[in-house]
Coordinates of C-alpha atoms and ligand atoms in Angstrom, one line a residue:
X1 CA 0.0 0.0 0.0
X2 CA 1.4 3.8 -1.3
X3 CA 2.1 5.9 1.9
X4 CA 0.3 8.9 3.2
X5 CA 2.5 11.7 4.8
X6 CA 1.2 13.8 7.9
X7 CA 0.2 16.9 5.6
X8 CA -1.5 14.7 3.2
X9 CA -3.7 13.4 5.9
X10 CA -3.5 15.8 8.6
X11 CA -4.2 13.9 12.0
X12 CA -7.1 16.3 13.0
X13 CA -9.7 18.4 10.7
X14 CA -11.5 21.1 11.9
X15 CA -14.4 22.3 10.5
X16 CA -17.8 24.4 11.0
X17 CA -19.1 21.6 8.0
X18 CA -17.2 18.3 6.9
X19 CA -18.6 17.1 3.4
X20 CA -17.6 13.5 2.9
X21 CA -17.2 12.4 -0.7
X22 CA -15.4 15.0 -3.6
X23 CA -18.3 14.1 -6.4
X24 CA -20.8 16.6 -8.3
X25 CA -23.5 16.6 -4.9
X26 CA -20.5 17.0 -2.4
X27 CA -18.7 19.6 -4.2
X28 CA -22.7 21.5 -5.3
X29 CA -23.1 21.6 -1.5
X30 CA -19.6 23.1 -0.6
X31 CA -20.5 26.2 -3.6
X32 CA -24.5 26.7 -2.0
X33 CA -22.8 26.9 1.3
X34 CA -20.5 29.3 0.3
X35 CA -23.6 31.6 -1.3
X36 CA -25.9 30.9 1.5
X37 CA -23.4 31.1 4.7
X38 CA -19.9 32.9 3.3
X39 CA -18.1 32.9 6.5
X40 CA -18.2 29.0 7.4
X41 CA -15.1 27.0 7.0
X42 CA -16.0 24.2 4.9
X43 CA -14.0 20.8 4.3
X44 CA -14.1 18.3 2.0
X45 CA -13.1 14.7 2.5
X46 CA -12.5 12.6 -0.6
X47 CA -11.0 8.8 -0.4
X48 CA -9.4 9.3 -3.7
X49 CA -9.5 12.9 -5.3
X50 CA -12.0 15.1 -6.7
X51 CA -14.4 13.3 -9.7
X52 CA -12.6 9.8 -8.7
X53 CA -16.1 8.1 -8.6
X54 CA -19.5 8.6 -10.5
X55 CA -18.8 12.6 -11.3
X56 CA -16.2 12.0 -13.4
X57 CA -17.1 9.0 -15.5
X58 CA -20.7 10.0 -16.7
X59 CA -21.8 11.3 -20.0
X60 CA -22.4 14.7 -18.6
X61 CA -25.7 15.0 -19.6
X62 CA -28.4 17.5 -18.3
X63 CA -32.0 15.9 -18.0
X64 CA -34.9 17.1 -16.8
X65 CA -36.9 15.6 -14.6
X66 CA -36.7 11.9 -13.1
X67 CA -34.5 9.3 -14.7
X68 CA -37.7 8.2 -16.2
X69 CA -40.3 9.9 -19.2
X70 CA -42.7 12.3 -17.5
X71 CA -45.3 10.1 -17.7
X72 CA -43.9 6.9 -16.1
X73 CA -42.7 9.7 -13.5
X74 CA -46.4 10.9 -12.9
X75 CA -47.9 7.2 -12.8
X76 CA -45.0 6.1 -10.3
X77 CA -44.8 9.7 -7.8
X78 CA -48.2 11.1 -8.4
X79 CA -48.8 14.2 -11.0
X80 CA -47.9 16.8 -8.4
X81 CA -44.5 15.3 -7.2
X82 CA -43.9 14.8 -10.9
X83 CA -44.3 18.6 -11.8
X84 CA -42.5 19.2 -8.8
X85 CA -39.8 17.0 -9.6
X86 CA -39.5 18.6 -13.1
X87 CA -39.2 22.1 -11.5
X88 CA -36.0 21.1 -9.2
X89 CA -34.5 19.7 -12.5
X90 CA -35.2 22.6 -14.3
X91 CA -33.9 25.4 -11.4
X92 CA -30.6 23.0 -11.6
X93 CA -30.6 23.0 -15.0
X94 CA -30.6 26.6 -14.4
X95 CA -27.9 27.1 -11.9
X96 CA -25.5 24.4 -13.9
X97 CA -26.2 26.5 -17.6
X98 CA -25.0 29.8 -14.8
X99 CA -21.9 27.9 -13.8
X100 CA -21.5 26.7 -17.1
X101 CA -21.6 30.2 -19.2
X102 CA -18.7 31.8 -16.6
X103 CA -16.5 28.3 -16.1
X104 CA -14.5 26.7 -19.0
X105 CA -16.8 23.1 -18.2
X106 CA -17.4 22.4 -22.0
X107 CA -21.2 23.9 -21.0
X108 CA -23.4 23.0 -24.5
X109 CA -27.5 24.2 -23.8
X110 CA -28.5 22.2 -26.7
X111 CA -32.0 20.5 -25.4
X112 CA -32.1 17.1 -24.9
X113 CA -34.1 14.4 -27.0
X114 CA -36.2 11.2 -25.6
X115 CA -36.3 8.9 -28.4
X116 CA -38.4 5.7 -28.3
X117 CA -37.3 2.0 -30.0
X118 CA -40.8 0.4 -29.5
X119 CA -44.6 1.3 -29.6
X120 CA -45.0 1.0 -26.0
X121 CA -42.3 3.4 -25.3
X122 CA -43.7 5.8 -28.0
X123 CA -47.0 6.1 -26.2
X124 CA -45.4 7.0 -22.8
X125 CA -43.7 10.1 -25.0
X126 CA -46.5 11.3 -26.6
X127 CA -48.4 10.7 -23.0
X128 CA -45.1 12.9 -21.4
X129 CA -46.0 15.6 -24.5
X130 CA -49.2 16.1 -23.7
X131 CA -49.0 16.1 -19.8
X132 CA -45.8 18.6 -19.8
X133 CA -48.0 20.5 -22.3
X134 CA -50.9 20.8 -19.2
X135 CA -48.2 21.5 -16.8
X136 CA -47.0 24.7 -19.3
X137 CA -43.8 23.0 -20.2
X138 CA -43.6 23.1 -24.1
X139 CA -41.5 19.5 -25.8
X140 CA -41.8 18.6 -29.2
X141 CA -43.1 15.1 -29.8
X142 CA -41.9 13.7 -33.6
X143 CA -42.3 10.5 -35.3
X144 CA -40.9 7.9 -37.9
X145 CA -38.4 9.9 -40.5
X146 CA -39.0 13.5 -38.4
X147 CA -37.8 12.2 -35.2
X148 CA -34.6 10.2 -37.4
X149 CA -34.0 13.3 -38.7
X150 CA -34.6 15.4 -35.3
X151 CA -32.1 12.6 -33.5
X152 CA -29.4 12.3 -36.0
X153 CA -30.0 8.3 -36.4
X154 CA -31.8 5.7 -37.8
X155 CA -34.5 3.1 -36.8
X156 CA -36.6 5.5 -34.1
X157 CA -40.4 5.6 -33.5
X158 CA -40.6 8.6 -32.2
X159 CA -38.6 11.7 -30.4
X160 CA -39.9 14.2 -27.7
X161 CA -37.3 16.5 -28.3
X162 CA -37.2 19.1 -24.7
X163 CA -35.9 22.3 -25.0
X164 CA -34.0 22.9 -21.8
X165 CA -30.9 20.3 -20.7
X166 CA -27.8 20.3 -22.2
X167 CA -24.3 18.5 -21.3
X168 CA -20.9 19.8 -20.2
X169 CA -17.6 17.9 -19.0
X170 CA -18.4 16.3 -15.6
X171 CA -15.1 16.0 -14.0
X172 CA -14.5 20.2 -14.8
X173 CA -17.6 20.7 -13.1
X174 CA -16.7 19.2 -9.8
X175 CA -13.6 20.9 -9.9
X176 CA -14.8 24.2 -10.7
X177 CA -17.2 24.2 -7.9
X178 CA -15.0 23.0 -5.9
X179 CA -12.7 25.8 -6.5
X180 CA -15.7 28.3 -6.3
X181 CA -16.4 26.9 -2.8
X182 CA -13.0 27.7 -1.5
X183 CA -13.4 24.9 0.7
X184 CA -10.7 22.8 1.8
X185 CA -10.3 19.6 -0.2
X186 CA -8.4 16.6 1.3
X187 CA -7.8 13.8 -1.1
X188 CA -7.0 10.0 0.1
X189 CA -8.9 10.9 3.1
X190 CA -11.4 7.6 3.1
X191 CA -13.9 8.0 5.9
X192 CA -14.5 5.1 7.8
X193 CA -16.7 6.1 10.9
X194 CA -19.1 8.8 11.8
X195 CA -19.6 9.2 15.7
X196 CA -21.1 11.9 18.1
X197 CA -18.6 13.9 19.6
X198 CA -20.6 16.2 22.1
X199 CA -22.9 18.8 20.4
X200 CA -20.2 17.9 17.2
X201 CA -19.4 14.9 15.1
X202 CA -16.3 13.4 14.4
X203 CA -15.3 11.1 11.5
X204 CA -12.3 9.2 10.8
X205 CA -9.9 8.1 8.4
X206 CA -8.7 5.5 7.1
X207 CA -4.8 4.9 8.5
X208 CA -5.4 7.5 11.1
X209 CA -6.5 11.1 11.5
X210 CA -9.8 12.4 12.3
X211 CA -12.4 15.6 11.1
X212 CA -15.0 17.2 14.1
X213 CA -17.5 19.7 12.8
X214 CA -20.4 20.6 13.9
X215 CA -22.5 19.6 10.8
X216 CA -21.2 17.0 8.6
X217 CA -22.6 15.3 5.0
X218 CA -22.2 12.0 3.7
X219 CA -22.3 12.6 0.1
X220 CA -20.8 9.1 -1.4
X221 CA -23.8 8.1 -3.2
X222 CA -23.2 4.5 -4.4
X223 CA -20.7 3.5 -1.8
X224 CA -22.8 4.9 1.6
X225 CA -23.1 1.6 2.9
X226 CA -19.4 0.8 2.8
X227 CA -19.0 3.7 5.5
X228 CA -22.5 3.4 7.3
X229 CA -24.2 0.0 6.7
X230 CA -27.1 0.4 8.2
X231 CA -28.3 2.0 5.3
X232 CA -27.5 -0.5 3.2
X233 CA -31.6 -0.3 2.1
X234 CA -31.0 3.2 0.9
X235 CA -28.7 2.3 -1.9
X236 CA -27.3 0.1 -4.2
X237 CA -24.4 0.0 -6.2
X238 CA -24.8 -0.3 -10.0
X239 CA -22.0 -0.5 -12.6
X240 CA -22.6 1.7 -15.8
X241 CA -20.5 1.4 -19.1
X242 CA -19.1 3.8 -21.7
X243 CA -16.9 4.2 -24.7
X244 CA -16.0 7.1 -26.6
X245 CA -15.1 7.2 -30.5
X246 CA -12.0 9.3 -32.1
X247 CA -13.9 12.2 -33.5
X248 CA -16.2 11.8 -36.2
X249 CA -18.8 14.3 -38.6
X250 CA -20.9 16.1 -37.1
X251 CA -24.2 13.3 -36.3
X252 CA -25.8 14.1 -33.0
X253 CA -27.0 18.0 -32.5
X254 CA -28.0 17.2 -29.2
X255 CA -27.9 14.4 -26.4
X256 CA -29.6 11.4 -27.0
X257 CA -31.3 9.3 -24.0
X258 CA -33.1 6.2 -25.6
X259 CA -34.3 2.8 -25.0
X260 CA -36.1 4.4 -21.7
X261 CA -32.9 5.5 -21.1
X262 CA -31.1 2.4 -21.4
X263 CA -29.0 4.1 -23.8
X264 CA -27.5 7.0 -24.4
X265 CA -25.4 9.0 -26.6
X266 CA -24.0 12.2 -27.3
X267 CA -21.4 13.9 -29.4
X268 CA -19.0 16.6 -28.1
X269 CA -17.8 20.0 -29.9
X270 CA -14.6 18.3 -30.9
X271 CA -16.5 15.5 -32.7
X272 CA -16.0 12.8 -30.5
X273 CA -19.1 10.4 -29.6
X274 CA -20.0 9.1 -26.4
X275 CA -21.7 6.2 -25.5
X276 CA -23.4 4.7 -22.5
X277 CA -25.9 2.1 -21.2
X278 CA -27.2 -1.6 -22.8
X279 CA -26.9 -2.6 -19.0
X280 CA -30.5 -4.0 -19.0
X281 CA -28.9 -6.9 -21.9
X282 CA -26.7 -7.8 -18.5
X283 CA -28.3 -7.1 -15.2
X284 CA -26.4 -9.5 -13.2
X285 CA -22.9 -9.1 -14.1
X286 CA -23.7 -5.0 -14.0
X287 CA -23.6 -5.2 -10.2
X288 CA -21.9 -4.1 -7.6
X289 CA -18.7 -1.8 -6.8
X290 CA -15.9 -3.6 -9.2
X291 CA -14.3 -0.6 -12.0
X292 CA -13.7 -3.0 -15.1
X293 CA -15.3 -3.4 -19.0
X294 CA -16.4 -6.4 -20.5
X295 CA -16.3 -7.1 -24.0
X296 CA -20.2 -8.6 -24.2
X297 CA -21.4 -5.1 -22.9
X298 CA -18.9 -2.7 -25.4
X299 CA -20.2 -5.4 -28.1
X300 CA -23.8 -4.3 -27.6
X301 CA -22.8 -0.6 -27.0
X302 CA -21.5 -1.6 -30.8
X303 CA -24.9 -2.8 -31.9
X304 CA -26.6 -0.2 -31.0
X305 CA -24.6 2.3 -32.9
X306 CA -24.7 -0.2 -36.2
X307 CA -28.3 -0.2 -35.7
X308 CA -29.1 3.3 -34.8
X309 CA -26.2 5.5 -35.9
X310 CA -24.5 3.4 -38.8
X311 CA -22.7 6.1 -39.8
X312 CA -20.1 5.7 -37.0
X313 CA -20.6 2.2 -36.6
X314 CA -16.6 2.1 -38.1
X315 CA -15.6 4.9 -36.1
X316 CA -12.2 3.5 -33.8
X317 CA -12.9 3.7 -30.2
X318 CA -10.4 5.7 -27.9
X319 CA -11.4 4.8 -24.8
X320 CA -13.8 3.0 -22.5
X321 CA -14.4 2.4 -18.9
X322 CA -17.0 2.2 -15.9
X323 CA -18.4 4.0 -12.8
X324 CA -20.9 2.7 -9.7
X325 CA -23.7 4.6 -9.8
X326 CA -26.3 4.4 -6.6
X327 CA -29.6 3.2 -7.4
X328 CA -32.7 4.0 -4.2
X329 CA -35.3 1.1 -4.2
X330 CA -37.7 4.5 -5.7
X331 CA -35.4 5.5 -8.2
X332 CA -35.2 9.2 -6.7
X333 CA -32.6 10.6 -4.4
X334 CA -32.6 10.9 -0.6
X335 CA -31.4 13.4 1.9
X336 CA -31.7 11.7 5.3
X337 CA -30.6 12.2 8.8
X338 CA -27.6 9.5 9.3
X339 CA -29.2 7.5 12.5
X340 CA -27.9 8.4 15.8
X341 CA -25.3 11.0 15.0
X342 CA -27.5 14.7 15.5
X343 CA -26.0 16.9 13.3
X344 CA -24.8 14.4 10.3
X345 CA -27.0 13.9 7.1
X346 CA -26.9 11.8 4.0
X347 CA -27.3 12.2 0.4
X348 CA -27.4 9.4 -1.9
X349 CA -29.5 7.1 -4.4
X350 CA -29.3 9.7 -7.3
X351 CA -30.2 6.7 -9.7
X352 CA -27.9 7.3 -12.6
X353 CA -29.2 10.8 -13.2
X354 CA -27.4 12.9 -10.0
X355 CA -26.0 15.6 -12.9
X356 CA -29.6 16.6 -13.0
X357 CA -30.4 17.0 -10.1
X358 CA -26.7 18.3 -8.8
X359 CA -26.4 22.1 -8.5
X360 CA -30.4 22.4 -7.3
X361 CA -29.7 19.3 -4.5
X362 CA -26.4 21.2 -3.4
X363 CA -28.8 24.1 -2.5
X364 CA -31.3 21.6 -0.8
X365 CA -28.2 20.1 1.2
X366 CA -26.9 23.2 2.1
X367 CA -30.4 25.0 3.6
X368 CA -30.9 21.3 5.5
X369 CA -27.2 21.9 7.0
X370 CA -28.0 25.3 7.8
X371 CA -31.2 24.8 9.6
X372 CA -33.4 26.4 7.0
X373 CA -36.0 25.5 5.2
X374 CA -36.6 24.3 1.7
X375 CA -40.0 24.2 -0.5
X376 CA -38.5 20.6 -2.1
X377 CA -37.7 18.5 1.2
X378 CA -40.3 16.5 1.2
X379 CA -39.5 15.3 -2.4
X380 CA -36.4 13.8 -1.4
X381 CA -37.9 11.7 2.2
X382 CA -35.3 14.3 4.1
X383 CA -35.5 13.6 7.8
X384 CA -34.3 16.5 10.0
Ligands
LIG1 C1 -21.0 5.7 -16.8 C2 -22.0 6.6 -16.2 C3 -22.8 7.5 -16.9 C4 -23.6 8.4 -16.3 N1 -24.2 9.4 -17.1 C5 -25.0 10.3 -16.4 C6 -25.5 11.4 -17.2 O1 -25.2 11.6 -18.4 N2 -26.2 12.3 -16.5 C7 -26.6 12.2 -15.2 O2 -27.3 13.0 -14.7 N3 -26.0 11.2 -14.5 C8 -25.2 10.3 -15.1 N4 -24.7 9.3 -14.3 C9 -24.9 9.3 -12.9 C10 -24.1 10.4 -12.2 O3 -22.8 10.2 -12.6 C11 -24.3 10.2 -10.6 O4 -25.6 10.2 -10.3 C12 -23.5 11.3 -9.9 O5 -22.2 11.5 -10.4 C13 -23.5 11.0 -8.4 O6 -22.7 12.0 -7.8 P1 -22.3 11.9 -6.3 O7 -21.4 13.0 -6.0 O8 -23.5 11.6 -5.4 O9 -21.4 10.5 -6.2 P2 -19.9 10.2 -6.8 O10 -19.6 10.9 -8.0 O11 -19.8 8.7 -6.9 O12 -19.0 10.7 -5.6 C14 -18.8 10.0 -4.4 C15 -17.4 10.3 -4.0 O13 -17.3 9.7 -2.7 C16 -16.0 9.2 -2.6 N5 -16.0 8.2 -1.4 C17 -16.6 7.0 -1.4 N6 -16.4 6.5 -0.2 C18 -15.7 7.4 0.6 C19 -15.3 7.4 1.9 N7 -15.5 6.4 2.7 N8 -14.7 8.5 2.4 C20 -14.4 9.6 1.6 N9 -14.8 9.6 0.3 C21 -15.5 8.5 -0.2 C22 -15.7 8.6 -3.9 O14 -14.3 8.4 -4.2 C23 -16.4 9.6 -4.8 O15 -15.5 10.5 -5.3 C24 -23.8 8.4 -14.9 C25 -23.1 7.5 -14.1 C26 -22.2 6.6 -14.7 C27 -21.4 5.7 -13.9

């Protein structure tokens, strides 16, 4: 095992808030704190360093609304959560598209595109059309050769094509607002308790050293119950796939979630094409906290661009890799109180879809850790 010197792991931490875990929602709570509450010393613990986990191996997209159609989101949460739901997407949409105009994070406010594969799925978007229509959000909702055209690709039934959401480079956003913040950031500091410490709570480190502050988060998403396990039932960890293609002709104008999400692709300003998902085709081996490819997913990430976008079905891959993403058993986030520790809180279970939801949860996080109150709380099942 490497070795950690004193200053890289200092063996006390002070703080007036320790944020545990250097990913999009830790580092969106550090820059909310520092706009709501200026003076407070902030700190932010990371196992490995800033973007090591989900944050910086996504495909950077900006949805909005739940990681499902509108429609599936108003049958599962009920039509006023849904609105709801859409709203908090749309205000982070709006805070990210304010970080993203001032920071160089490869910001892109292009829309974003649902595109259906089968009938079924089809409905649900024209459903989601008409319903957003009611709730005075205006999508467009194209079929057959329109929606090809619309998507860029081949072989679609329809497209609801939503004018808000964009993309940007993940891994520059968590390291912009981290830097906006000004909070402290220790890297290779892996929590591996959280404990009362009179009105405070203290956490410690792997190898030695230890934080106190009087309000702490536990922002680790997918690996939460490696630190706390009795909250194993909160969240689950869930491997997601990529690759990206050497740049190619200009194919997708904007991001492409298809396949009720189960897929989706996007091209970047320097022409290079990124592409996620096909981990329903292999549920059980996409389990689980292990950081490797395998060839039978990247081989259906390859079918799907033969038989969607043919035209860089040839196109050499550069690169591909994984992340852990944290699925809740609801498929939205939480923001709960960790049990038995006053004063420390959770966030976690962003469902593959925690960009969208990142800069507008920071603010939630950072009113909860500052004792005031927030119009979305409920949303999230946030206790204390
Ligand atoms: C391949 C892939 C593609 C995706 N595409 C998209 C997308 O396009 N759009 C979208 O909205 N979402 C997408 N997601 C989901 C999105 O990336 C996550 O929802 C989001 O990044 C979660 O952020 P987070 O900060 O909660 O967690 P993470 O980014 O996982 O951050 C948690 C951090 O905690 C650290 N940590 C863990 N344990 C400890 C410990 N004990 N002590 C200290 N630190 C610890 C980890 O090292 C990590 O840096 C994708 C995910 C993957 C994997």
């Amino acid at each position: 095992m490497a070795t950690v010197s004193l200053w890289q792991r200092p063996s006390r931490v002070e703080a007036d808030v320790a944020i545990v875990g250097g990913g999009v929602i830790g580092t969106a709570t550090a820059w909310a704190l520092r706009r709501l509450a200026p003076d407070l010393r902030v700190v932010i613990l990371e196992a490995e360093r800033l973007a090591h986990g989900a944050s910086g191996r996504n495909a950077g997209f900006l949805l909005l609304g739940t990681a499902s159609d509108y429609a599936s989101a108003v049958d599962r949460y009920g039509r006023d959560a849904a609105r709801r739901l859409w709203a908090f997407t749309a205000e982070a949409f709006r805070l990210a598209a304010e970080v993203g105009e001032a920071e160089d994070v490869g910001f892109a406010h292009t829309g974003s595109v649902l595109a259906a594969s089968i009938d079924a799925e089809s409905e649900r978007l024209r459903r989601s059309h008409a319903l957003l229509a009611e709730d005075g959000v205006q999508t467009a909702f194209l079929e057959g050769d329109e929606a090809d055209r619309q998507i860029g690709g081949t072989g679609f039934r329809s497209a609801l094509v939503v004018p808000e959401g964009g993309a940007l480079d993940p891994a520059r956003l968590v390291r912009a607002l981290a830097r906006l913040s000004d909070a402290e950031v220790l890297a290779t500091w892996r929590g591996t308790y959280v404990e009362t410490d009179g009105d405070r709570v203290r956490l410690g480190a792997e190898g030695g050293g230890e934080a106190v502050a009087d309000r702490v988060l536990i922002a680790t998403n997918a690996y939460l119950p490696q630190l706390l396990p009795a909250l194993a039932d909160v969240v689950r960890p869930v491997r997601a796939q990529m690759l990206a293609t050497a740049p190619a002709p200009p194919t997708l104008a904007a991001p492409v979630y298809s396949h009720e999400g189960y897929f989706y692709v996007r091209q970047r300003a320097d022409g290079r094409v990124l592409l996620g998902g096909a981990r329903h085709l292999h549920r059980d081996a996409e389990v689980g906290y292990a950081d490797a490819t395998t060839d039978a997913l990247q081989a259906s990430l390859a079918g799907y661009l033969a038989a969607h976008f043919p035209s860089l079905a040839d196109v050499p891959v550069e690169r591909r890799w994984s992340g852990t993403m944290g699925f809740s058993p609801d498929g939205l986030p939480v923001l709960g109180a960790v049990p038995d520790v006053p004063g420390a809180r959770f966030a976690a279970g962003f469902t593959g879809h925690g960009m969208g939801y990142a800069l507008r949860f920071g603010v939630l996080a950072a009113r909860a850790i500052l004792g005031e109150s927030d119009d979305a709380l409920d949303l999230f099942h946030a206790a204390g």
